[in-house]
Coordinates of C-alpha atoms in Angstrom, one line a residue:
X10 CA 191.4 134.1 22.3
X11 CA 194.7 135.1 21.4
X12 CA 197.2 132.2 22.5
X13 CA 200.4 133.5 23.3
X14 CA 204.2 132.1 23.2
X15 CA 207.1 133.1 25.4
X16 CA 210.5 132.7 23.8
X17 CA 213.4 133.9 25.4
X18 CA 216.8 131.7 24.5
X19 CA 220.4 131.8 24.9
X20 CA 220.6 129.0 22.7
X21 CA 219.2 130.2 19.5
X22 CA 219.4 126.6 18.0
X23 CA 216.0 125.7 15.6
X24 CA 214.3 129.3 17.2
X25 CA 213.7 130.8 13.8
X26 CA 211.9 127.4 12.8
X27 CA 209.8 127.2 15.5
X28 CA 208.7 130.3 16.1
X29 CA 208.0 131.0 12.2
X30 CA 206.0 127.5 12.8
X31 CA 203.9 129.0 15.5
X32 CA 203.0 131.9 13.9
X33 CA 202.1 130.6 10.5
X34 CA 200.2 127.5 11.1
X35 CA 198.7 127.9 14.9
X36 CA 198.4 131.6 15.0
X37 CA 200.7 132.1 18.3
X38 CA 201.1 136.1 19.1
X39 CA 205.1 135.8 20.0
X40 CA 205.9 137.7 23.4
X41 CA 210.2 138.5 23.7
X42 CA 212.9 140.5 25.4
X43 CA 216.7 140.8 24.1
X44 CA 218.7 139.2 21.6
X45 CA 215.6 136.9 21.1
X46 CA 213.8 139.2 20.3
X47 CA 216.1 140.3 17.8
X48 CA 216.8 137.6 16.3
X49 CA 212.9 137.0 15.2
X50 CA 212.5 140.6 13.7
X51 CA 215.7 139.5 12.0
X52 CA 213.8 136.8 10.5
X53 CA 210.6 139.1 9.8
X54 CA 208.8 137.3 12.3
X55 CA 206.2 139.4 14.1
X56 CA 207.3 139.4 17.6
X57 CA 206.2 142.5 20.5
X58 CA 208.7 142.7 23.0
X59 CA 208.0 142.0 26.5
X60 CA 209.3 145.6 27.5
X61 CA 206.1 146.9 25.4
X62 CA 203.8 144.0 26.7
X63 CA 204.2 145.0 30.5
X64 CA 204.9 148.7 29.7
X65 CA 207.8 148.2 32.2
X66 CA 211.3 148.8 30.4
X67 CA 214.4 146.5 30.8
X68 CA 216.5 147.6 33.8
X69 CA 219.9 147.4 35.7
X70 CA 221.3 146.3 32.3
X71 CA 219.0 143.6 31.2
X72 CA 219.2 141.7 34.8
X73 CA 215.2 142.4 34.7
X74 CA 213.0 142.2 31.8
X75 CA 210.8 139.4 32.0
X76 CA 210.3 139.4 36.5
X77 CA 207.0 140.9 35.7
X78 CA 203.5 140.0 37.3
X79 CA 201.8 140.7 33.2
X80 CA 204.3 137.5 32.5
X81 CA 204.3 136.0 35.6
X82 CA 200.6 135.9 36.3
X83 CA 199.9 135.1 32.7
X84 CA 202.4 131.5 32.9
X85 CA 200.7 130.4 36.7
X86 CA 197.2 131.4 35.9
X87 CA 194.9 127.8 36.6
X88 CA 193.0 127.8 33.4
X89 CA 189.8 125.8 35.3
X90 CA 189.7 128.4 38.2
X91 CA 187.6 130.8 37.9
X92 CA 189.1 132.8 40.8
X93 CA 192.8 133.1 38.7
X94 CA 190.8 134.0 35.4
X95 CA 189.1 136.8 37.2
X96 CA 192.3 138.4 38.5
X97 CA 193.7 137.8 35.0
X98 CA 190.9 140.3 33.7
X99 CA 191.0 142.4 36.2
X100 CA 194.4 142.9 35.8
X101 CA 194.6 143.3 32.0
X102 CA 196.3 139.8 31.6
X103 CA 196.6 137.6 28.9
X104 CA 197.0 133.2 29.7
X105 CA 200.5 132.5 27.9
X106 CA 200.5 128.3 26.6
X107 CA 203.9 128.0 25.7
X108 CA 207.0 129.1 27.7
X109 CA 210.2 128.2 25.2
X110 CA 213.6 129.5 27.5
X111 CA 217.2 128.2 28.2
X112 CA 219.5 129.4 30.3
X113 CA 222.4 131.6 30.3
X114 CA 225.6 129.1 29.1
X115 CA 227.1 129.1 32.9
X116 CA 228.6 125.9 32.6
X117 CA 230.3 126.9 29.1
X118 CA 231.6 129.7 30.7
X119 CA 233.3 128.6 34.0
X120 CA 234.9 125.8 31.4
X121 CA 237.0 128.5 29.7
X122 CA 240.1 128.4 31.5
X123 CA 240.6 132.4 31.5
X124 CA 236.9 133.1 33.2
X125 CA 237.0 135.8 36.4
X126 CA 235.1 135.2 38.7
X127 CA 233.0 138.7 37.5
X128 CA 232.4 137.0 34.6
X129 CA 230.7 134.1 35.7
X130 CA 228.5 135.6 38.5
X131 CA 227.4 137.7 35.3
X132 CA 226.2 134.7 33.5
X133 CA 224.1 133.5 36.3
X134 CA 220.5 133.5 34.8
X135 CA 218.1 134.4 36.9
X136 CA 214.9 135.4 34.8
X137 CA 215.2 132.5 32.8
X138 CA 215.1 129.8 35.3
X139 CA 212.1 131.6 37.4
X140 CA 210.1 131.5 33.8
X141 CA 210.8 127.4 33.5
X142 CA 210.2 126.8 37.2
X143 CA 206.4 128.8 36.8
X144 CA 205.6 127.0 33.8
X145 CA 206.6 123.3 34.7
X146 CA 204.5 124.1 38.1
X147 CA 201.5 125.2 35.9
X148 CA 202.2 121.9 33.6
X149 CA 198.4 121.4 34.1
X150 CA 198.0 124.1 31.5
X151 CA 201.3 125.1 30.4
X152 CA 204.2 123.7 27.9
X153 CA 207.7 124.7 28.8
X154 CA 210.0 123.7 26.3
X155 CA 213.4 124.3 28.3
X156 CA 215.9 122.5 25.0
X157 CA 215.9 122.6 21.6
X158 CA 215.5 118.4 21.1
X159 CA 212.1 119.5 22.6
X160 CA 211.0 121.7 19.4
X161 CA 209.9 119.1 16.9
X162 CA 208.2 116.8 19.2
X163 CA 205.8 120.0 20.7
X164 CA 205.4 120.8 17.0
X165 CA 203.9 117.4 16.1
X166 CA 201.9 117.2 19.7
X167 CA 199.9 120.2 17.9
X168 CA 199.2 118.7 14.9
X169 CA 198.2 115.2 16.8
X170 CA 196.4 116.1 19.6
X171 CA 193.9 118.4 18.6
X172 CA 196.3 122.0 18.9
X173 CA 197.3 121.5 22.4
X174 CA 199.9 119.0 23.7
X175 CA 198.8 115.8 26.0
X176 CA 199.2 115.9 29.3
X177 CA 201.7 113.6 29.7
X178 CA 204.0 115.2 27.3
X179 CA 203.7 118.6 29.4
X180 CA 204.5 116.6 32.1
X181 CA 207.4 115.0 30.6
X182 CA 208.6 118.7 29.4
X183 CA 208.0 120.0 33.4
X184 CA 210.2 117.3 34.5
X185 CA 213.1 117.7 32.1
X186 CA 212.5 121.7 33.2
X187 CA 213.0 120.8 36.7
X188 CA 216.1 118.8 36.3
X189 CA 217.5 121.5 33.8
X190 CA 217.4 123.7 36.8
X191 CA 218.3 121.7 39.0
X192 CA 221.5 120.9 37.3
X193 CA 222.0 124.4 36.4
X194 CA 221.8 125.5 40.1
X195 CA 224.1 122.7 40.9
X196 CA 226.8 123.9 38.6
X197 CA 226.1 127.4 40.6
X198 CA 227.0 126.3 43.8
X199 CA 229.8 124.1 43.0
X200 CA 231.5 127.2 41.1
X201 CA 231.0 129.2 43.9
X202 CA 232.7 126.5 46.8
X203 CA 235.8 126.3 44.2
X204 CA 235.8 129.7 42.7
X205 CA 239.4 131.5 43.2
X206 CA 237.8 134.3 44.6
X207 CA 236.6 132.1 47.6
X208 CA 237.9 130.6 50.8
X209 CA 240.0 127.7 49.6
X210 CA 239.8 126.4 53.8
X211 CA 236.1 126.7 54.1
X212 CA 234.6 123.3 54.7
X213 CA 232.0 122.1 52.0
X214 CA 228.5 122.7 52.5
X215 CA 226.4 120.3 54.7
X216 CA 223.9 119.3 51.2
X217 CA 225.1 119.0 48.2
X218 CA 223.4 117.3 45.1
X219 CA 225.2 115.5 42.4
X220 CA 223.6 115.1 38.8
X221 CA 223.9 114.0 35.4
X222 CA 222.6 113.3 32.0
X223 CA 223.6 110.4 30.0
X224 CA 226.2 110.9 27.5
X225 CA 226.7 107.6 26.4
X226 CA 225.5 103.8 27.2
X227 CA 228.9 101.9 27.5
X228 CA 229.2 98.4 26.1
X229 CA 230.5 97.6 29.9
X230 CA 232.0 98.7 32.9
X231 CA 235.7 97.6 34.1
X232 CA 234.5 94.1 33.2
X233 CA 231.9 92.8 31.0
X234 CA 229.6 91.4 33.2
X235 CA 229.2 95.3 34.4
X236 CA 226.5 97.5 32.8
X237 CA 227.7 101.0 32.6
X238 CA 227.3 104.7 31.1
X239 CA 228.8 108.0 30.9
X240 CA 226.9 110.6 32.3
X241 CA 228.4 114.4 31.6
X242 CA 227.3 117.1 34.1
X243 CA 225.7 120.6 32.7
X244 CA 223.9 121.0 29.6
X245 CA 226.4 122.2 27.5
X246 CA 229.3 119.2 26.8
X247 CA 232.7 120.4 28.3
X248 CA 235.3 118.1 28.9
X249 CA 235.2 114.7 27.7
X250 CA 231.5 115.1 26.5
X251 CA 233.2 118.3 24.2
X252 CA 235.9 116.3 22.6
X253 CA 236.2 115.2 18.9
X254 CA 236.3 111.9 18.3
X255 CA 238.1 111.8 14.9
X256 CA 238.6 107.9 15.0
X257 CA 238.1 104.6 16.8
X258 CA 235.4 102.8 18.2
X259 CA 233.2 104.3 20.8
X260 CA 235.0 105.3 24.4
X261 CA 234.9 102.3 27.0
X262 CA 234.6 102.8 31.0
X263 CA 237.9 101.7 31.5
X264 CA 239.1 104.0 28.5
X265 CA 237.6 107.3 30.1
X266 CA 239.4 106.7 33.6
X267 CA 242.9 106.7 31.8
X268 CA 242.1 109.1 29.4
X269 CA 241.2 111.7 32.9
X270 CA 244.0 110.1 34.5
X271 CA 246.1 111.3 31.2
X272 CA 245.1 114.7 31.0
X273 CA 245.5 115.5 34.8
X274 CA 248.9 114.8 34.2
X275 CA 249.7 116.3 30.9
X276 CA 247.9 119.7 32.5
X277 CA 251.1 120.0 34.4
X278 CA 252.7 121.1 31.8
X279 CA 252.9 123.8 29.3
X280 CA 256.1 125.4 28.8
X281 CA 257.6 122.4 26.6
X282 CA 256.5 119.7 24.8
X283 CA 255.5 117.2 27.4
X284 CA 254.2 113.3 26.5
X285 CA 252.3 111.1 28.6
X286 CA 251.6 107.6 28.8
X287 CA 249.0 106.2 31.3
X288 CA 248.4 102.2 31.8
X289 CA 245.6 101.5 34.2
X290 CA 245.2 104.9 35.8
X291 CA 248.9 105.0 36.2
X292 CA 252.0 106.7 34.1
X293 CA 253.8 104.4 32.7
X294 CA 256.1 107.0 31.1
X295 CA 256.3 110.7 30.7
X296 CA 259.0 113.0 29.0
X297 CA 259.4 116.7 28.4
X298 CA 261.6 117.8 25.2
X299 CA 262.5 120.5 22.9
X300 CA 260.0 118.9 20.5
X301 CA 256.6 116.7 20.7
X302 CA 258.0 113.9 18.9
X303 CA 261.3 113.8 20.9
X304 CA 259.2 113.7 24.5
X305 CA 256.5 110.9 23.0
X306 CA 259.7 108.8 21.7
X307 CA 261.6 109.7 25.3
X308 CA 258.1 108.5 27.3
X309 CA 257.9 105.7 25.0
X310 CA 261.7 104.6 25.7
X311 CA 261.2 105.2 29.5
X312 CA 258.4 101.9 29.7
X313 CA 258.1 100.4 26.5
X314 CA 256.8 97.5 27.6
X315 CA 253.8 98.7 29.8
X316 CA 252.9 101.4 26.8
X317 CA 251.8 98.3 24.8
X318 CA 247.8 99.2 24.9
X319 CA 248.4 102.7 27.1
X320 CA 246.5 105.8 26.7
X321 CA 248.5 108.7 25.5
X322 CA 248.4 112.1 25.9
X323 CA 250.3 115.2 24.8
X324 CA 250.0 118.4 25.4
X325 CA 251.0 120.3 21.6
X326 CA 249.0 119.6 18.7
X327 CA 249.7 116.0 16.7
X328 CA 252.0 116.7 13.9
X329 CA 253.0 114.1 10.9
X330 CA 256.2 113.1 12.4
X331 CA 255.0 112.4 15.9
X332 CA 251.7 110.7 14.4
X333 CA 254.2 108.3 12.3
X334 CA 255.4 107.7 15.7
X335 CA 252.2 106.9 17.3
X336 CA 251.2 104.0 14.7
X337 CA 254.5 101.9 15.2
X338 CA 252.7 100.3 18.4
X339 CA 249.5 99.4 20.0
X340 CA 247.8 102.2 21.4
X341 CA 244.1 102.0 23.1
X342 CA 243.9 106.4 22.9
X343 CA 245.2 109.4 21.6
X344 CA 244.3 112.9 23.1
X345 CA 245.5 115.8 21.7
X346 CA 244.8 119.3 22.1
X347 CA 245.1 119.8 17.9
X348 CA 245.2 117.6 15.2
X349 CA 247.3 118.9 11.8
X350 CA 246.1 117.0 8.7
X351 CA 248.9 115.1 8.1
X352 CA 248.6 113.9 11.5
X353 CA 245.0 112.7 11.1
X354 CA 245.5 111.1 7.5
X355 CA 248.9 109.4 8.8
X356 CA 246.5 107.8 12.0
X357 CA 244.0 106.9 9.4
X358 CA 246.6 103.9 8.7
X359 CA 245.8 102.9 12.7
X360 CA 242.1 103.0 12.4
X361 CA 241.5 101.3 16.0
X362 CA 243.2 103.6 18.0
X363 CA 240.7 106.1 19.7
X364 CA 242.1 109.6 18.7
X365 CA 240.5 112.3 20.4
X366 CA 241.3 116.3 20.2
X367 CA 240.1 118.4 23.2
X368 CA 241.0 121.8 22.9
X369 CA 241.8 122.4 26.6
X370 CA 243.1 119.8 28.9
X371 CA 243.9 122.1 31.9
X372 CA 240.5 122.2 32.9
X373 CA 239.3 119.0 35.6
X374 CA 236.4 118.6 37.7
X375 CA 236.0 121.3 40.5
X376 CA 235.2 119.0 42.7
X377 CA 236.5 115.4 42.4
X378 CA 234.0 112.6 44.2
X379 CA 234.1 109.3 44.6
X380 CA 231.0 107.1 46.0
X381 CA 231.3 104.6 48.9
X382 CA 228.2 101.9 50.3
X383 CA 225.5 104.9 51.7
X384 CA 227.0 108.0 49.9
X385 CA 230.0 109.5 48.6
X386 CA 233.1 111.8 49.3
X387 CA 233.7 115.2 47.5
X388 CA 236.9 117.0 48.1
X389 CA 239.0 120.1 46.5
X390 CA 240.5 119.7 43.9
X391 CA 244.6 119.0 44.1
X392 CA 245.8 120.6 40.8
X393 CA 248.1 123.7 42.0
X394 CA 251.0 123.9 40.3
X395 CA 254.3 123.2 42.0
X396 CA 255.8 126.1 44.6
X397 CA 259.6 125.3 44.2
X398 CA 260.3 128.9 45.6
X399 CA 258.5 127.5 49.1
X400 CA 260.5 124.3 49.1
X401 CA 263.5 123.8 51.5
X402 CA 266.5 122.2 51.0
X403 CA 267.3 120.1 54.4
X404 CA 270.9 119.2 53.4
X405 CA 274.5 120.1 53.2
X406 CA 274.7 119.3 49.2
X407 CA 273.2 121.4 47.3
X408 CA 270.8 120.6 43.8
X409 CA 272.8 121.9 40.3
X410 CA 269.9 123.6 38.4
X411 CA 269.8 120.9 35.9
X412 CA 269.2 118.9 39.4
X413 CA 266.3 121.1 40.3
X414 CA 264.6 121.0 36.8
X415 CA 264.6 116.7 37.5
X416 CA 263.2 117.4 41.1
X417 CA 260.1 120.0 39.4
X418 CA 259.5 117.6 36.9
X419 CA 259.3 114.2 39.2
X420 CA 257.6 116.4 41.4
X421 CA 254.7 117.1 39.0
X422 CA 254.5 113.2 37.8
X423 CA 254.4 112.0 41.5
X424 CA 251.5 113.9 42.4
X425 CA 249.3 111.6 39.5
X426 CA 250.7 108.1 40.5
X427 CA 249.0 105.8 42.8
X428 CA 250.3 106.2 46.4
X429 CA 252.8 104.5 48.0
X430 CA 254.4 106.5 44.9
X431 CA 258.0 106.8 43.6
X432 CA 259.5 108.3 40.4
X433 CA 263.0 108.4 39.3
X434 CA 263.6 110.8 36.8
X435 CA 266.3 112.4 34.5
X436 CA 266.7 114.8 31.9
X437 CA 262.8 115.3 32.3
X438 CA 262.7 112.0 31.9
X439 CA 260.9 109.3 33.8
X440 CA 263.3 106.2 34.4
X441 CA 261.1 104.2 36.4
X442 CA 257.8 104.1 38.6
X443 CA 257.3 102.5 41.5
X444 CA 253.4 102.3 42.0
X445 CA 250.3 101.6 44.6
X446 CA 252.5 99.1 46.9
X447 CA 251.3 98.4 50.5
X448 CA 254.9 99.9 52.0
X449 CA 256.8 103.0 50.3
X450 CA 260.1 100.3 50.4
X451 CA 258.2 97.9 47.7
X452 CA 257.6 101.1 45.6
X453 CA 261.4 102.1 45.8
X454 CA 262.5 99.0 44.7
X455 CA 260.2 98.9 41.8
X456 CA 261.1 102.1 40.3
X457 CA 264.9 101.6 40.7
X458 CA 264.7 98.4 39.2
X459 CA 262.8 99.7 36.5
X460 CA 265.5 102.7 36.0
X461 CA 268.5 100.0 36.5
X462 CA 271.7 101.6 35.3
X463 CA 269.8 104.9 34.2
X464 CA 269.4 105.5 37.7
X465 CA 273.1 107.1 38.0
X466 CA 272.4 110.6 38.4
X467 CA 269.0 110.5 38.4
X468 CA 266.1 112.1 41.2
X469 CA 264.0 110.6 43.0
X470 CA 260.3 111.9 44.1
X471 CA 258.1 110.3 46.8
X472 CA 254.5 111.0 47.6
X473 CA 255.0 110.5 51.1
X474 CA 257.7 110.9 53.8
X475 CA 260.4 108.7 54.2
X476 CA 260.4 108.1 58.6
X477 CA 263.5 105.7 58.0
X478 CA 266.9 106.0 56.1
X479 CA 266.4 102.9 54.2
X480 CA 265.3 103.8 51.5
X481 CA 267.4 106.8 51.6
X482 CA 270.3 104.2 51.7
X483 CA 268.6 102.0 49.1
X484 CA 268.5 104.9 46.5
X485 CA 271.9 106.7 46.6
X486 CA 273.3 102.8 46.1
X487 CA 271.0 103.0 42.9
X488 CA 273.1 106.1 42.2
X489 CA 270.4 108.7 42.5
X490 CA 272.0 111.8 43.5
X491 CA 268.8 114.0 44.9
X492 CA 265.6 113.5 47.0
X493 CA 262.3 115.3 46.5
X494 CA 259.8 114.2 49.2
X495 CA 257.0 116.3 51.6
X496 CA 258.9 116.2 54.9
X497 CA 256.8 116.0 57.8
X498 CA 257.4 112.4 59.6
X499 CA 258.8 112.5 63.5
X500 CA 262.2 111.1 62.2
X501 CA 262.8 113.3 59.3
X502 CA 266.2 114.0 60.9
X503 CA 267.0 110.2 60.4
X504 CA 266.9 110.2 56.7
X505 CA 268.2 113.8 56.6
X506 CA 271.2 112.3 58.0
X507 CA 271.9 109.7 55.7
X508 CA 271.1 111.7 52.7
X509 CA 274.4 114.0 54.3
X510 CA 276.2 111.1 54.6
X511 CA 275.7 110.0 51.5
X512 CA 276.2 113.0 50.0
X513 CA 272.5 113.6 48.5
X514 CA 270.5 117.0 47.7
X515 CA 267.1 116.4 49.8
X516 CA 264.2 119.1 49.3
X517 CA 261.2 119.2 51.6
X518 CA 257.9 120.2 49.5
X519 CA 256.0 120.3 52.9
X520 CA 253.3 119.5 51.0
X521 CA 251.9 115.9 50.2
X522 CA 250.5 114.4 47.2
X523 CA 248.5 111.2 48.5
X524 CA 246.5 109.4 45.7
X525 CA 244.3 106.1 46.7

């Protein structure tokens, strides 16, 4: 009897291999649709398309080719009953043994930061996942090989075990099928719930399912008496799991939260050079200038102390200069979005620090979550840029533009510092930060001692509302000259007020930028 093979791949990765493998030493007839097809008469490998195998042709653009009962019937067909081998022959069907499909790249797609929505609803695979599903329930008497890490290890099942695989290793292929779907139909829905096209108000869905595969065992967690690991989401590494790690030890757990904490707040900006220092989840400093290694050297200046050990982050590619920069202190990271050559030989000198490029920092997780005892939380996620033209200005003095520039910019680092949260900032500039206090008074104090005389001039941004002038009053005798805060409390009136009496610029956001 004629066994038969299924291949139809949107990762072409070791297809030419196997299926020139299957032909020449086990005799498989090859059954394929597409570029898949393709690809193996490219290679002179014998190969009849499915279109000719079912006598139906692909329609409605390719979106059906292989949702056929010829195929279909063939995959679920129970070898050892005799009722499914009769309708097999009375229907003209052959038994296919070996089912070899991945998926459409979804997650690869909705990563690119210019996708429409159009385009990812396109890469939705719908045949290919319907294929796997058949042939992991028909495990019994079916292989699905759903990756290419699965290829050599079928291969050698045939020459071991007698020209057909064990069961236990179709079984172990039938549950890595049904977790690739899984996954895959995850990555779906979460699209979908955050997708710009959709209702940005419309409450999550009552199920959702979170999973992962294992990027990486860590050494430890936060401490190390804490086993830990890295788990990346989809199939395809985006993110973290797609960065190039040019030097440095391996990534640690505590490495990976600063390095996210980093790049959420270096994606906040783009029109200038912009440097970013994180310690322990929170900036330590953070500087915008008319070159990269001006803004590292002005986020260095603004905490020098606390960047001992920080994770940095800028948001042009690493040039020589800034590079020479970056190896005059102790530094756990470096992300980048480029790396020139002279950059990466001039690091070489540091070979401890972690440097890292990822092409695209703008892109975060949809949909941030965070676990708690019996579940966890999901929520939207918070990275909409600024709306200065929606902002309102609640006092008698007005902001000069270089003013409002401060207020955008303190604004933007507010948003990514642990709440109670203050920032004083000048010149793009931040001058000090006042961090995850109990009361929004401790935090004040903090950042203006931190700023000391700097703070003449400078603006102030608050995560929160200020209900009482005190820290209104504590400010402008700091010398700040402007107020950037959400508005909102009962007694705004009482620190609007005071900022009028003192002479401050105070602007409302009306919106508010909690972090915990």
């Amino acid at each position: 009897m004629t066994r038969l093979a299924l291949l139809s791949t949107s990762d072409k990765s070791g297809l030419v291999d196997l299926a020139q493998t299957l032909v020449a030493e086990f005799g498989f007839q090859l059954l394929s649709s597409g570029g898949t097809a393709a690809t193996l008469a490219a290679a002179n490998i014998p190969v009849t398309k499915v279109s000719d195998y079912t006598q139906s042709p692909e329609i409605l653009g390719g979106r059906v080719k292989t949702l056929h009962p010829k195929i279909h019937g063939g995959i679920l067909a129970r070898r050892d009953l005799e009722a499914d081998l009769a309708d097999l022959a009375a229907q003209a069907m052959e038994p296919i043994d070996l089912v070899v499909v991945n998926l459409y790249p979804f997650q690869a797609t909705i990563a690119k930061a210019d996708v429409s929505f159009g385009d990812a609803i396109e890469n939705i695979d719908i045949g290919g996942p319907t294929l796997i599903r058949a042939a992991a329930k028909n495990h019994a008497h079916v292989t699905v090989l759903s990756n290419p890490s699965q290829y050599a290890a079928y291969l050698q099942q045939l020459r071991s075990a007698g020209a057909r695989p064990t069961p236990e290793f179709r079984l172990q292929c039938a549950q890595a099928a049904f977790a690739h779907t899984a996954e895959y139909d995850q990555a779906i829905a979460n699209y979908l719930l955050t997708a710009a096209d959709s209702n940005p108000d419309q409450p999550l869905p009552a199920t959702f399912t979170l999973s992962g595969v294992i990027q990486q065992t860590l050494r430890y967690g936060e401490n190390p008496h804490q086993a830990a690991a890295w788990y990346r989401t989809g199939t395809t590494p985006t993110g973290w799991a797609a960065a190039d790690l040019l030097q440095g030890k391996e990534l640690s757990y505590n490495n990976l939260l600063d390095l996210e904490a980093a790049r959420s707040l270096v994606a906040e900006f783009s029109d200038q050079p912009t440097a970013v220092i994180v310690k322990h989840t929170n900036p330590c400093g953070v500087a915008t200038a008319s070159t990269l290694k001006s803004a590292y050297e002005r986020a260095f200046a603004a905490d020098s102390v606390s960047a001992f050990g920080g994770i940095v982050a800028l948001n042009r590619p690493l040039d020589a200069e800034t590079s020479e920069l970056l190896t005059q202190t102790f530094l756990e990271c470096v992300v980048v979005p480029g790396c020139e050559p002279a950059a990466v030989a001039q690091l070489a000198h540091k070979p401890k620090v972690r440097v890292l490029v990822a092409p695209d920092l703008t892109v975060g997780p949809p949909l941030p979550i965070r676990t708690i005892a019996g579940g966890f939380l999901a929520q939207a996620a918070s990275e909409q840029a600024p709306s200065p033209d929606q902002w309102e200005i609640v006092t008698q003095s007005q902001p000069t533009p270089e003013q409002w520039q401060d207020l955008i910019f303190a604004w933007k680092v507010v948003k990514h510092v642990k709440s109670n949260a203050i920032v004083v900032a000048k010149e793009l500039q931040t001058l000090g930060i006042g961090a995850g206090q109990m009361n929004r008074v401790g935090s004040v104090q903090i950042a203006l001692a931190d700023a000391a005389a700097a703070a003449q001039g400078a603006v102030l941004a608050s995560d929160g509302f200020f209900p009482f002038a005190d820290s209104v009053q504590t400010a402008a005798a700091a010398g700040v000259k402007a107020i950037v805060q959400p508005g909102g409390s009962l007694r705004d009136q009482e620190s609007i007020q005071a900022a009028n009496e003192l002479g401050l610029v105070m602007v409302f956001t009306n919106r508010r930028y909690f972090r915990h």
